[in-house]
Structure formats: C-alpha cells, structure tokens
CSV table of C-alpha atoms and ligand atoms in Angstrom, one decimal:
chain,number,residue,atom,x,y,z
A,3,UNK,CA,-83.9,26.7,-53.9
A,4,UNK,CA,-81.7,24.3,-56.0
A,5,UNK,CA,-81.2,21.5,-53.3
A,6,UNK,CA,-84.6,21.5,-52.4
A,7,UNK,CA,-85.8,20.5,-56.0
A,8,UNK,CA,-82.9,17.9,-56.1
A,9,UNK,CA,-83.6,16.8,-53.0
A,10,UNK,CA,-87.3,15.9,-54.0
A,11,UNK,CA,-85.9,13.9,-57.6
A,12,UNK,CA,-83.9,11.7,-55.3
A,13,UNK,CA,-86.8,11.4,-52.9
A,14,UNK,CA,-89.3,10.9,-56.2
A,15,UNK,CA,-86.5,8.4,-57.5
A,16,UNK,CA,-86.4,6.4,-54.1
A,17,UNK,CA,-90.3,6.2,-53.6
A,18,UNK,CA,-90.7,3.9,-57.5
A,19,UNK,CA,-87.9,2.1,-56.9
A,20,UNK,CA,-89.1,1.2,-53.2
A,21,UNK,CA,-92.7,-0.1,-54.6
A,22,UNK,CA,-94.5,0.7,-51.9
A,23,UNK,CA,-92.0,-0.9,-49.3
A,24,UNK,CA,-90.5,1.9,-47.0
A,25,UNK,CA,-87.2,2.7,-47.4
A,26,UNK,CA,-84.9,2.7,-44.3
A,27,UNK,CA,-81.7,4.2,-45.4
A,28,UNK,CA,-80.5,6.1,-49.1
A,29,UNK,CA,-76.9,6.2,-50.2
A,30,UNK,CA,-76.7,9.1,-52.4
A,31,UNK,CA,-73.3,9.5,-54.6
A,32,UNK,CA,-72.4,13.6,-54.8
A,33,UNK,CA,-69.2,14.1,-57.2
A,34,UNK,CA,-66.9,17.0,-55.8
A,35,UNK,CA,-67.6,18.8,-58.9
A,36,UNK,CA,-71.3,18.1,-59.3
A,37,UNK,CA,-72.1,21.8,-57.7
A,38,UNK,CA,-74.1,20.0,-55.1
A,39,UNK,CA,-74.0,21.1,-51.8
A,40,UNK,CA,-74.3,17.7,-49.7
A,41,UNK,CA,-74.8,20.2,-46.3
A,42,UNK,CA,-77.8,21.4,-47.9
A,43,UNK,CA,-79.2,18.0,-49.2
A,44,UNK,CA,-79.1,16.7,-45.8
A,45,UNK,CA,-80.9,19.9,-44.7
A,46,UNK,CA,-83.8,19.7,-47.5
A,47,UNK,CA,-84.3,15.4,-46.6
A,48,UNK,CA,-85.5,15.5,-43.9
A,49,UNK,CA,-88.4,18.1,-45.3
A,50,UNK,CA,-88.6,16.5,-48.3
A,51,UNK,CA,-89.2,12.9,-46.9
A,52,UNK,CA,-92.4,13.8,-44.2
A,53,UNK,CA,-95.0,11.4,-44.8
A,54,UNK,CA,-93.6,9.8,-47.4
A,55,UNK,CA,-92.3,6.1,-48.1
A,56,UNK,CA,-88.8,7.6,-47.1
A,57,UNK,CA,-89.9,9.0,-43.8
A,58,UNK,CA,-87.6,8.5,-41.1
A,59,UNK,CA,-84.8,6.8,-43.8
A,60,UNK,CA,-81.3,7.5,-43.3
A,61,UNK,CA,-79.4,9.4,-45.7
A,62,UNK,CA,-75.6,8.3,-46.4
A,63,UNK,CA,-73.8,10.7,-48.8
A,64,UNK,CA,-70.2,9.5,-50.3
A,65,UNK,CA,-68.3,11.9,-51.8
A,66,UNK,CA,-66.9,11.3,-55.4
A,67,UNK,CA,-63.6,12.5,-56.2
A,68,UNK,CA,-62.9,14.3,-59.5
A,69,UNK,CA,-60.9,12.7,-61.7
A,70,UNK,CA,-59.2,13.9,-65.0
A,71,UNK,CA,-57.6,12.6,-68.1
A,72,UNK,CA,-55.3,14.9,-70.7
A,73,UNK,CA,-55.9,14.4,-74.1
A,74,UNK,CA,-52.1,14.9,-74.7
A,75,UNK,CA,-50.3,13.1,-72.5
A,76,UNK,CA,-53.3,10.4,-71.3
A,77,UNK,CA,-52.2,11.4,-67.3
A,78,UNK,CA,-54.9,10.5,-64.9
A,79,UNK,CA,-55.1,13.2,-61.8
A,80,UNK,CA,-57.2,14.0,-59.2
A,81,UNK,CA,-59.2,17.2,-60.6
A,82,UNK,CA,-59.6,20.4,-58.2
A,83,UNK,CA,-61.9,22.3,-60.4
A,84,UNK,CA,-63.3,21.9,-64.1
A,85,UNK,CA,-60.6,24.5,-65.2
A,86,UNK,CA,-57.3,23.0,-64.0
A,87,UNK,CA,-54.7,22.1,-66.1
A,88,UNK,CA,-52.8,18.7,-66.7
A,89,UNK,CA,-50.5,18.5,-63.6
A,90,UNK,CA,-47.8,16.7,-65.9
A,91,UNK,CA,-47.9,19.1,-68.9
A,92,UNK,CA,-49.8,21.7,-68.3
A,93,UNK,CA,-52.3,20.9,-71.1
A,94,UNK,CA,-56.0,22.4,-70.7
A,95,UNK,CA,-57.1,19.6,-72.4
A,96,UNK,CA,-58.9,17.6,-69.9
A,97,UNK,CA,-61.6,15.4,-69.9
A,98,UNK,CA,-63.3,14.7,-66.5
A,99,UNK,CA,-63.4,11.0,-66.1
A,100,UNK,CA,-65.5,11.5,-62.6
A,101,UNK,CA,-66.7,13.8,-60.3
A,102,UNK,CA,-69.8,15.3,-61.8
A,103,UNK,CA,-72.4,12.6,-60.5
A,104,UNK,CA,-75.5,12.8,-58.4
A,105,UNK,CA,-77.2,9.6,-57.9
A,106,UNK,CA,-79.1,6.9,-55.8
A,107,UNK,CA,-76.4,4.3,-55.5
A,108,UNK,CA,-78.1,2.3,-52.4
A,109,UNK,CA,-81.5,2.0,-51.3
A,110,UNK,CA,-82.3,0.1,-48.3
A,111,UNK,CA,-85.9,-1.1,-47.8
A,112,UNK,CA,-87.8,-3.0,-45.2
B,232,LIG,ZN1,-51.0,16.1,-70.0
C-alpha cells in the first residue's frame, strides 16, 4: 500500500530528528496535488507509530493549495489539477509553483 510506505518515511524521518526524545505531535504538509491521500495517512499512523518514539503523537495535516504560474502571460492561479490551463489565456504552459509537497513541517517533542 502506497500510504503505508509513506507513512513509515515520515515516521523514520520524525524518529532521527526527535534524538531519542518522544515526539508528541507531527505537522505534516500534504500539497492538493501531491497524490497523497491525507484520510489514508491518518489511517496507516497510528499503525505505523506502535512502539515507537512517535507513539501516542498527534498528527496535524495542512493541506497545500496548488498554485500555478504561465509561462506566457506570468498569471499566478490557484491550480485544480496538473493539466489545467492558464485561467487568463488559456495557455498550457504552466509551471506549478506549489502543491506537490509532502513533508515534516513541525515536530513537537517532550
Ligand atoms: Zn497565461
């Protein structure tokens, strides 16, 4: 299953950085276009955290909106999917400026 084995990178990330402290609470970033399934993270972190420094830790997930720039015009947007086009002209030409992330951003230890 895909979110367990991401689930257990963020858990594997979270255990070095906590040092052997345990960790209370994660905040985990998830873009909107990252594929992730945040449902299914929660679901997999409470498995993937038994007897482990994250055991019993809180999980916080923020949702990152997708955000696009056209090369043509230089519009910023909010981005539905990796395929639309420039809202102002209708370019294809977008680069995603956010959206695609999956990350630790917060780690709270004792
Ligand atoms: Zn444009």
């Amino acid at each position: 299953m895909h979110e367990m084995s991401i689930t257990q990178s963020v858990v594997d990330i979270c255990t070095q950085n906590a040092a052997g402290r345990r960790v209370t609470a994660v905040v985990l970033e998830i873009g909107e276009l990252s594929g992730v399934v945040p449902d299914a993270i929660e679901f997999c972190f409470e498995a993937c955290t038994r007897d482990t420094l994250l055991d019993g830790a809180r999980l916080l997930i923020e949702r990152v909106r997708a955000r696009g720039r056209c090369r043509d015009c230089k519009a910023e947007f909010a981005l539905s999917s990796h395929y639309a086009p420039c809202p102002a002209c209708s370019s294809f030409g977008v680069d995603l400026l956010s959206g695609e992330e999956l990350r630790v951003k917060e780690l709270e230890v004792e």
